[in-house]
Structure formats: structure tokens, C-alpha cells
Short mmCIF file of C-alpha atoms in Angstrom, two decimals:
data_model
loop_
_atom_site.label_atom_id
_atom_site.label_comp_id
_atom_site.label_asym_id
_atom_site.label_seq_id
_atom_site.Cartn_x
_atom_site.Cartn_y
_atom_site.Cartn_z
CA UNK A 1 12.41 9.32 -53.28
CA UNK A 2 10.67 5.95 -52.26
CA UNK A 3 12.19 4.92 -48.82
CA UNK A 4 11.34 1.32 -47.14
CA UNK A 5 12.14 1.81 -42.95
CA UNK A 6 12.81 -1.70 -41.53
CA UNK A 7 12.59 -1.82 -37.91
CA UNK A 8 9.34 0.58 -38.09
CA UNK A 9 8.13 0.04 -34.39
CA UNK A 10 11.48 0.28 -32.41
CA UNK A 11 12.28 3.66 -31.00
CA UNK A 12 14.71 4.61 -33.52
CA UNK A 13 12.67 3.38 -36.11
CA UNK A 14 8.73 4.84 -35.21
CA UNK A 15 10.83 8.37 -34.87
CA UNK A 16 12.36 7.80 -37.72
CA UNK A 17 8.49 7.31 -39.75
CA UNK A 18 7.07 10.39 -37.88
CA UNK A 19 9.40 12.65 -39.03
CA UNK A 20 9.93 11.26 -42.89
CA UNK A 21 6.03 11.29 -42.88
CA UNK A 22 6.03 14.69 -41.52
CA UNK A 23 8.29 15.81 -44.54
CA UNK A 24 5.99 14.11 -47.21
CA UNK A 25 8.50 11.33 -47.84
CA UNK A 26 7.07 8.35 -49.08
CA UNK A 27 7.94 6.13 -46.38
CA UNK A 28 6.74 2.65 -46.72
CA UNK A 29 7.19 0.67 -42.99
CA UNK A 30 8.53 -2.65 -42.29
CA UNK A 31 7.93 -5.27 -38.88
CA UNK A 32 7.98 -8.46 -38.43
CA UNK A 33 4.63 -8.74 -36.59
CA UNK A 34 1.80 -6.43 -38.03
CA UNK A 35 -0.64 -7.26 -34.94
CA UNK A 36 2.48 -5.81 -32.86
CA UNK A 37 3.55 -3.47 -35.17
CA UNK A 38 -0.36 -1.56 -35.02
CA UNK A 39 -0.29 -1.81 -31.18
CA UNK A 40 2.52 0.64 -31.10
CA UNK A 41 1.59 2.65 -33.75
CA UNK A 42 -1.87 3.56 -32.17
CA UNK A 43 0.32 3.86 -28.14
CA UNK A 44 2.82 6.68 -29.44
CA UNK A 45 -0.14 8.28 -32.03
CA UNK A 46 1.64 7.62 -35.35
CA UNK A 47 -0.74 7.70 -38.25
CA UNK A 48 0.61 5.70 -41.15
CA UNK A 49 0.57 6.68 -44.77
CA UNK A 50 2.02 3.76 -46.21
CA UNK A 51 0.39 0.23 -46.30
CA UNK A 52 2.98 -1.84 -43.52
CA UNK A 53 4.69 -5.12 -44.53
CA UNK A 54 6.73 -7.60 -43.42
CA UNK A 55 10.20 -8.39 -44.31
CA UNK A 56 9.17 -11.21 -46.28
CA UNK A 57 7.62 -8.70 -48.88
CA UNK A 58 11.18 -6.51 -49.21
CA UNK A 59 11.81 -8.55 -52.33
CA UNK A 60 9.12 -7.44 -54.50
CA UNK A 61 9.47 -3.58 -53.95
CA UNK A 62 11.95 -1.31 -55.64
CA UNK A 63 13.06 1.79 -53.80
CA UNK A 64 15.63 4.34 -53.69
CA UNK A 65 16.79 3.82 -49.90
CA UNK A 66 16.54 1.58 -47.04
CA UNK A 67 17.00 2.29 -43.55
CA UNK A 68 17.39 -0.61 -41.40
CA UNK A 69 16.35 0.42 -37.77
CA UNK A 70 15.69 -3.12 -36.40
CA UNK A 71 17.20 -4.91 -33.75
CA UNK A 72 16.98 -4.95 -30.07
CA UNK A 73 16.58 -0.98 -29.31
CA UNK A 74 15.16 -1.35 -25.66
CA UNK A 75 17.69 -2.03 -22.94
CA UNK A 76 15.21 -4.12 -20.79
CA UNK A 77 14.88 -6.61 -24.01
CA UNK A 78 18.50 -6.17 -24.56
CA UNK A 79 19.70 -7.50 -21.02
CA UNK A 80 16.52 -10.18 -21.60
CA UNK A 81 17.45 -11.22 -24.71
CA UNK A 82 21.21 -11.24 -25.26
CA UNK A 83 21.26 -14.16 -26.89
CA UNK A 84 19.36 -12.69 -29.70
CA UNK A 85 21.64 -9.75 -30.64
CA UNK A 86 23.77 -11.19 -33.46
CA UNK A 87 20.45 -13.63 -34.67
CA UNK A 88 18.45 -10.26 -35.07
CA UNK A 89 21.68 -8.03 -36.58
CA UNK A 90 22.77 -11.22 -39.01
CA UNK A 91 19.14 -12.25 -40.54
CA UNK A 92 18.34 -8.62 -41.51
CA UNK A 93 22.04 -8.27 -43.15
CA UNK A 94 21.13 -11.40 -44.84
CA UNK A 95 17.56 -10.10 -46.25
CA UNK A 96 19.45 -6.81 -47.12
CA UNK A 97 22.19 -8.15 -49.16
CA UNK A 98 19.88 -10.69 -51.08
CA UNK A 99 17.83 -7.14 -51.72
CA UNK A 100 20.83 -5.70 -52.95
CA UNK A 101 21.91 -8.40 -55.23
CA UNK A 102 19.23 -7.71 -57.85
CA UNK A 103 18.42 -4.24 -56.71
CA UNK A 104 22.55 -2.78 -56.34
CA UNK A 105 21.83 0.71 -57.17
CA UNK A 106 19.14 1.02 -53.73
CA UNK A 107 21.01 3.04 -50.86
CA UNK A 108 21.24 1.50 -47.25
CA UNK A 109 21.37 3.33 -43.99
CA UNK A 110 22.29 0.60 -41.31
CA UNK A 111 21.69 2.13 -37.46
CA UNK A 112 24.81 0.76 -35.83
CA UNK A 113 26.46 2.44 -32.36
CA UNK A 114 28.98 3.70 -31.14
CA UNK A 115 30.14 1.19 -28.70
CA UNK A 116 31.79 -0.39 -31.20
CA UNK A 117 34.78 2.05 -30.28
CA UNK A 118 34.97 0.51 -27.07
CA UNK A 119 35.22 -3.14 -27.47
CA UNK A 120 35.98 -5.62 -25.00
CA UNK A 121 37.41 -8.66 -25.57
CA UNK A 122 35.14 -11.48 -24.07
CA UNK A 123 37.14 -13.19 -21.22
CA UNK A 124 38.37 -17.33 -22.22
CA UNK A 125 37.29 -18.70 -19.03
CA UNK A 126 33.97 -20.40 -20.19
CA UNK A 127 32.39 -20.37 -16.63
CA UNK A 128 32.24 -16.35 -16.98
CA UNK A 129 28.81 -15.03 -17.79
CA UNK A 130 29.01 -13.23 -21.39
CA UNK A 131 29.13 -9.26 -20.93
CA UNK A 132 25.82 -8.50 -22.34
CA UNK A 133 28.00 -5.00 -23.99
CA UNK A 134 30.56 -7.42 -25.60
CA UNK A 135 28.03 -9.58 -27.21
CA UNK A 136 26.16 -6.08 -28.59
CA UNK A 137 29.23 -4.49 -29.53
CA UNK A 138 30.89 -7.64 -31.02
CA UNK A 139 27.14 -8.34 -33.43
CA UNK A 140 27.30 -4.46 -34.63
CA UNK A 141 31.29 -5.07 -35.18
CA UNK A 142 31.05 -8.19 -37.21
CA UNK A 143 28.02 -6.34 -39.11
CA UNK A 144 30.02 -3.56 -40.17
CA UNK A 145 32.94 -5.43 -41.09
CA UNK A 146 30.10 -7.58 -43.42
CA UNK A 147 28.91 -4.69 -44.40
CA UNK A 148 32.42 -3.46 -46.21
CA UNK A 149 33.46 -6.72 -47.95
CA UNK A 150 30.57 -5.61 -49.80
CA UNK A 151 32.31 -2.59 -51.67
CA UNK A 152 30.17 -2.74 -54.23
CA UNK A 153 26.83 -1.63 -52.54
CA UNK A 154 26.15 1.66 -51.44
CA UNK A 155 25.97 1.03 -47.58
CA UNK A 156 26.61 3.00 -44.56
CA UNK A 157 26.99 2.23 -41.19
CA UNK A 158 25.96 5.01 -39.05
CA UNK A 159 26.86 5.39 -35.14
CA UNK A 160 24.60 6.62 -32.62
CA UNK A 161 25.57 7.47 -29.10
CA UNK A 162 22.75 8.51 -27.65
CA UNK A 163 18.98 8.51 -29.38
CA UNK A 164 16.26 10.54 -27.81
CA UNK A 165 13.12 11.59 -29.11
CA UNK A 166 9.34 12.22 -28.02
CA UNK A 167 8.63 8.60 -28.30
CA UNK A 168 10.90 7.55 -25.66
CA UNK A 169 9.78 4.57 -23.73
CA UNK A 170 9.48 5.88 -19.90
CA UNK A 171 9.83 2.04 -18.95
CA UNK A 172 13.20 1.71 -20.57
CA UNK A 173 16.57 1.94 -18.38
CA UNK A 174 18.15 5.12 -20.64
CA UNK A 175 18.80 7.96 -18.29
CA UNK A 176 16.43 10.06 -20.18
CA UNK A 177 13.76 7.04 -20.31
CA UNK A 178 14.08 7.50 -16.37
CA UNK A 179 14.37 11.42 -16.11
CA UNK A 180 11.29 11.64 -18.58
CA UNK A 181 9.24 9.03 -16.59
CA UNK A 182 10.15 10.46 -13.38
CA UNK A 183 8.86 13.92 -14.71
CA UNK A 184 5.90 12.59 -15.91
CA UNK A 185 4.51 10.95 -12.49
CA UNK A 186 5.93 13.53 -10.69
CA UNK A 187 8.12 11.18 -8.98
CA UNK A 188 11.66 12.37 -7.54
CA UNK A 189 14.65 11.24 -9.59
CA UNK A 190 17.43 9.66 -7.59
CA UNK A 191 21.16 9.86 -8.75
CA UNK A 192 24.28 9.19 -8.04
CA UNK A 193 27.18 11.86 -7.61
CA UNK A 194 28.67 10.90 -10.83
CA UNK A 195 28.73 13.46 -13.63
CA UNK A 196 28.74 11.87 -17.06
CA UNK A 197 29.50 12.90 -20.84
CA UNK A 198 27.15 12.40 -23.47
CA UNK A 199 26.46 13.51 -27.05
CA UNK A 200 22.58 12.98 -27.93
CA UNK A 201 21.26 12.86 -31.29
CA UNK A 202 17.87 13.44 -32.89
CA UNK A 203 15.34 12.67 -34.80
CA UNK A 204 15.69 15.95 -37.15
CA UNK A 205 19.29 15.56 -37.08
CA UNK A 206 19.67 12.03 -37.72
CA UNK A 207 17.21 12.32 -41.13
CA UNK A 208 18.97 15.49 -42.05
CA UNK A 209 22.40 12.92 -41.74
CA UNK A 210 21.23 10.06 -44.23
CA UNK A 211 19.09 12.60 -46.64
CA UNK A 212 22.79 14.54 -46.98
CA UNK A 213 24.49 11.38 -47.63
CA UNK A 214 21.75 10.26 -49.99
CA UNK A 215 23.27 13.26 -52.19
CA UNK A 216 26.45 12.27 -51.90
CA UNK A 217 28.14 9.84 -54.20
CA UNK A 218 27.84 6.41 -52.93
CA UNK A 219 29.78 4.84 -50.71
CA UNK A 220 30.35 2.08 -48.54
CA UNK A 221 31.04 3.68 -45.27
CA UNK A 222 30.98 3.77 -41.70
CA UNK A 223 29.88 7.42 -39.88
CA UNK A 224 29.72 8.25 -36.45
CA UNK A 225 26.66 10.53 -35.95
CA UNK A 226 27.44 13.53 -34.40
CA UNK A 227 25.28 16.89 -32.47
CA UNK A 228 26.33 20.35 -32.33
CA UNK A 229 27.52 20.25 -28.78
CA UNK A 230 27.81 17.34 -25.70
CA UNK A 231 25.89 17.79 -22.93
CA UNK A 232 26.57 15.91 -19.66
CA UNK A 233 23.88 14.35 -16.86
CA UNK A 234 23.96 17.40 -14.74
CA UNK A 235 23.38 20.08 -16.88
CA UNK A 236 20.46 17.71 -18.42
CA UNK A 237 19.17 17.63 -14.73
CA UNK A 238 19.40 21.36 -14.19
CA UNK A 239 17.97 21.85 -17.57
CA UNK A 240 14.48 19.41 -16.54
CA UNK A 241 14.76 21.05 -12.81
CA UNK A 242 14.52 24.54 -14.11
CA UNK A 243 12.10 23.98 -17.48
CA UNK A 244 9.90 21.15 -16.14
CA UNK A 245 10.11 21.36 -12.30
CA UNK A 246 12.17 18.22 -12.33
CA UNK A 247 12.59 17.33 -8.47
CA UNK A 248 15.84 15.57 -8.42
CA UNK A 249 18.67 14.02 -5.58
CA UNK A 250 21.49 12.74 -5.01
CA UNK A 251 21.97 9.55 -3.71
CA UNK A 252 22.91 5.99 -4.95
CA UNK A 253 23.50 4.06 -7.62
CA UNK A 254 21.53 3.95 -10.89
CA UNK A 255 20.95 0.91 -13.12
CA UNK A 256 24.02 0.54 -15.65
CA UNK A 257 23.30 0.35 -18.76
CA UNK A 258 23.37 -3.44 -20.34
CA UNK A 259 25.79 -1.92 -22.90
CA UNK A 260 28.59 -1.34 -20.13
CA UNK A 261 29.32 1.51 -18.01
CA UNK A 262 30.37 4.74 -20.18
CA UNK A 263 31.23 7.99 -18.68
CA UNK A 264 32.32 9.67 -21.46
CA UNK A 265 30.53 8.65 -24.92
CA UNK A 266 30.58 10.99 -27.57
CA UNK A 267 32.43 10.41 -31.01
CA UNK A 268 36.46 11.56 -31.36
CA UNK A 269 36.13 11.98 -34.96
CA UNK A 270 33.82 13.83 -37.20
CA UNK A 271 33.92 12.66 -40.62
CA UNK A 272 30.40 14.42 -41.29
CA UNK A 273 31.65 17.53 -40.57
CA UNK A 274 34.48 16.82 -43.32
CA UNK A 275 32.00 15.81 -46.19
CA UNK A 276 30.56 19.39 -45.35
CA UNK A 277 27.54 18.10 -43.01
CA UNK A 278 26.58 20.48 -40.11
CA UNK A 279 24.34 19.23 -37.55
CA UNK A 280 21.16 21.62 -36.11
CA UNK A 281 20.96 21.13 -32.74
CA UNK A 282 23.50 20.79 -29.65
CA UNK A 283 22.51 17.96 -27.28
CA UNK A 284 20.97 20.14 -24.98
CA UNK A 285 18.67 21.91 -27.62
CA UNK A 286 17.69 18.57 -29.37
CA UNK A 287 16.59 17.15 -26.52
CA UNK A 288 14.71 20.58 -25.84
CA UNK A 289 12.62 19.96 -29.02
CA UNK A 290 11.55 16.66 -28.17
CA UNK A 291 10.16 16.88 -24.58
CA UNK A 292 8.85 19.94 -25.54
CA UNK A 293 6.62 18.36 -28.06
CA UNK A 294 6.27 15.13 -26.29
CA UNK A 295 4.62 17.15 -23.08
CA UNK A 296 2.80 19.07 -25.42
CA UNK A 297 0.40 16.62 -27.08
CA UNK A 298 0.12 14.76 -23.31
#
């Protein structure tokens, strides 16, 4: 199976490459700035064993699946750069479906989220700044809805809560960007009394998802992705306090995310589980893989 990864450098997308490589898949990676694109390759360690392109060279490949992992993955670009949200999210649907007109067989995995359960209308009054979570959840919304006028391609939207992986960013505003960062320079983490919900996917768990669907008859779907098991903020904490000597306290307010305040957010529905897909890993023991091998090779 020939697989073409667009959106190779962004977090989804490098942990994406490092585990298909690490499973012999041909993986052949795409960026839109090669000079960029090498930069992070050589920061998180990831060896490449396909020749990287740009999207302009989509069009004269054939494979058997694309995953499209670009976009704006990093919070700090995303509250920089909300403007660019639906540019980014339309002109890759637009080099897929030209892709797709004289390759229709080809499989596409389109990394969308899960806020799209919890849109917001944008308020009328014109003098109101634009929530930065409506303008992300409304581009993955009208993307998906694109996505299944097209009935004819194989191509599935799939909903991620929560990423994490050993290539976090420890600059990034995630919770675990900050818990990870504040572990690794041994700094004390500072929260707020708030407990919080969340269901965390993986890296394992998230191939495993699109190489099951890849053997199912194609559709033109929309998935949310979902763990074994939710974990929330405290028992994360607890879990880094008694593993990793965490030092953590109580007090204040951390950043909210750009995406909106959640304090639940984990999927209701499990249409995965009704194909006959079982996940590996609960939150908690995904994200127990990852740091594990992240502090391992530091």
C-alpha cells in the first residue's frame, strides 16, 4: 500500500510518518516548504524514507491512500493566524478533489475535530471580535459538509479530541504541551481547581483507525476517533506526579484553549466500535506510551 501524508511536519502529521515508517509502510511525505519541512524533521529525529514533495507534485503520483494532516495544528499559530483557518482547510480540499477526479479509486483520510459538535453561532454584531473556536469549527464544518456532496469518493472525515504523542511541542498551549514542558525543565506546573474530561488519542491508535477503514468498503464518512477509556486533568496530574516526579499546584487560571473552553470533550457516539473497530489503549495508557518513549531517547 503506497500512502502520500500531506501535512508531514505538523504534529499530527510527523507522528503520523514515524509510526507508518516504523511499520514499513511506504509513506511518501508532503509540505509546502521543504527548507521548513527538513528543519523539523532533523528537531524531533525523524529519518525519512521517502523522497519529500510539495503539494504541487500530488498530481503526478498514484497511490492507494491519502492522509491529509495539514492545517494549523499548533494553538499559538492558531490564535496568530485565525484568519488563515478556512484558506489552509479550503486549498488542500481543492488539491484533493482535483486528485480525486482522475485518480477516484485513491482513499482519503481527512484529520478533522471534534469541535465541530459544539458549534457556535458567530454573533451579528460586526464590531464583535470573531471567536477564534467558531472560525475553526465553522472551516472543519463547511469541509466536511464538502467533503459529502462528494459521494462518489471514498473520503472520511475523522474527529480527534485530543492528539498526543512523543513529538509534542513543549511551546504549544495544550495542557499536555505544558505538563510535558513543565516536566522537562523541572519547573512547577500551576493549575487551576477545575477538573476536566478528556478522551486522548494516539499515534498507534489513530493508524490502527484509518488502516481498519482502509479494509473496509469505501465510504464517504465522517468518524469520531475514539480511546479505550477518558481520562480527566487530575488523574493525568497524579499519573506525571507519581511516574515522573511531576511537582504540581493549585492555583489560577490557565491559558484557554483558542478553540473555546471545553470541560468535557470526548465523543457521545462510537460508530468505530459498530463497524467492529476496538481501540488499544485507554487515554491514560496511550499517553503512558508516548512520554515514556519521548523521555527515553532525551
Amino acid at each position: 500500500m503506497r500512502i502520500a501524508l500531506l501535512g508531514a511536519t505538523g504534529y499530527i502529521g510527523r507522528s503520523l510518518l514515524y509510526e507508518a515508517q516504523s511499520r514499513v509502510f511506504t509513506v511518501v511525505p508532503y509540505t509546502r516548504d521543504k527548507k521548513k519541512a527538513e528543519d523539523v524533521f532533523k528537531k524531533y529525529s525523524i529519518h525519512l524514507n521517502s523522497t519529500l514533495h510539495t503539494y504541487n507534485d500530488l498530481s503526478t503520483e498514484k497511490y492507494d491512500v491519502i492522509i491529509n494532516a495539514a492545517g494549523i495544528g499548533s494553538q499559538s499559530q492558531l490564535a496568530k493566524k485565525t484568519q488563515d483557518i478556512t484558506f489552509v482547510t479550503e486549498s488542500l480540499d481543492s488539491i484533493l478533489l482535483n486528485y480525486l477526479e482522475t485518480n477516484p479509486h485513491t482513499r482519503v483520510f481527512t484529520m478533522s475535530s471534534g469541535v465541530v459538535h459544539s458549534l457556535e453561532k458567530q454573533t451579528a454584531n460586526s464590531d464583535d471580535e470573531p471567536l477564534i473556536k467558531n472560525t475553526y469549527a465553522l472551516a472543519k464544518e463547511a469541509s466536511e459538509a464538502r467533503h459529502r456532496t462528494y459521494k462518489e469518493y471514498a473520503i472520511i472525515d475523522l474527529r480527534i479530541f485530543t492528539f498526543f504523542s512523543r513529538f509534542v511541542d513543549v511551546n504549544d498551549t495544550f495542557l499536555l504541551s505544558q505538563i510535558v514542558g513543565s516536566l522537562e525543565n523541572n519547573d512547577e506546573f500551576v493549575t487551576n481547581p477545575n477538573d476536566i474530561v478528556r478522551d486522548i488519542i494516539t499515534t498507534e491508535d489513530l493508524l490502527d483507525t484509518i488502516l481498519f477503514l482502509t479494509n473496509t468498503a469505501p465510504a464517504n464518512a465522517a468518524h469520531d476517533i475514539v480511546s479505550k477509556g477518558t481520562v480527566t486533568k487530575f488523574e493525568l496530574l497524579n499519573y506525571f506526579k507519581d511516574k515522573w516526579n511531576l511537582s504540581y499546584t493549585i492555583a489560577g487560571d490557565e491559558q484557554e484553549s483558542p478553540t473555546g473552553q471545553k470541560d468535557s470533550y470526548y465523543p457521545s457516539s462510537n460508530t468505530l466500535k459498530e463497524m467492529g473497530y476496538n481501540p488499544k489503549f485507554t487515554s491514560l495508557e496511550g499517553v503512558h506510551k508516548e512520554i515514556t518513549e519521548r523521555l527515553r531517547v532525551a
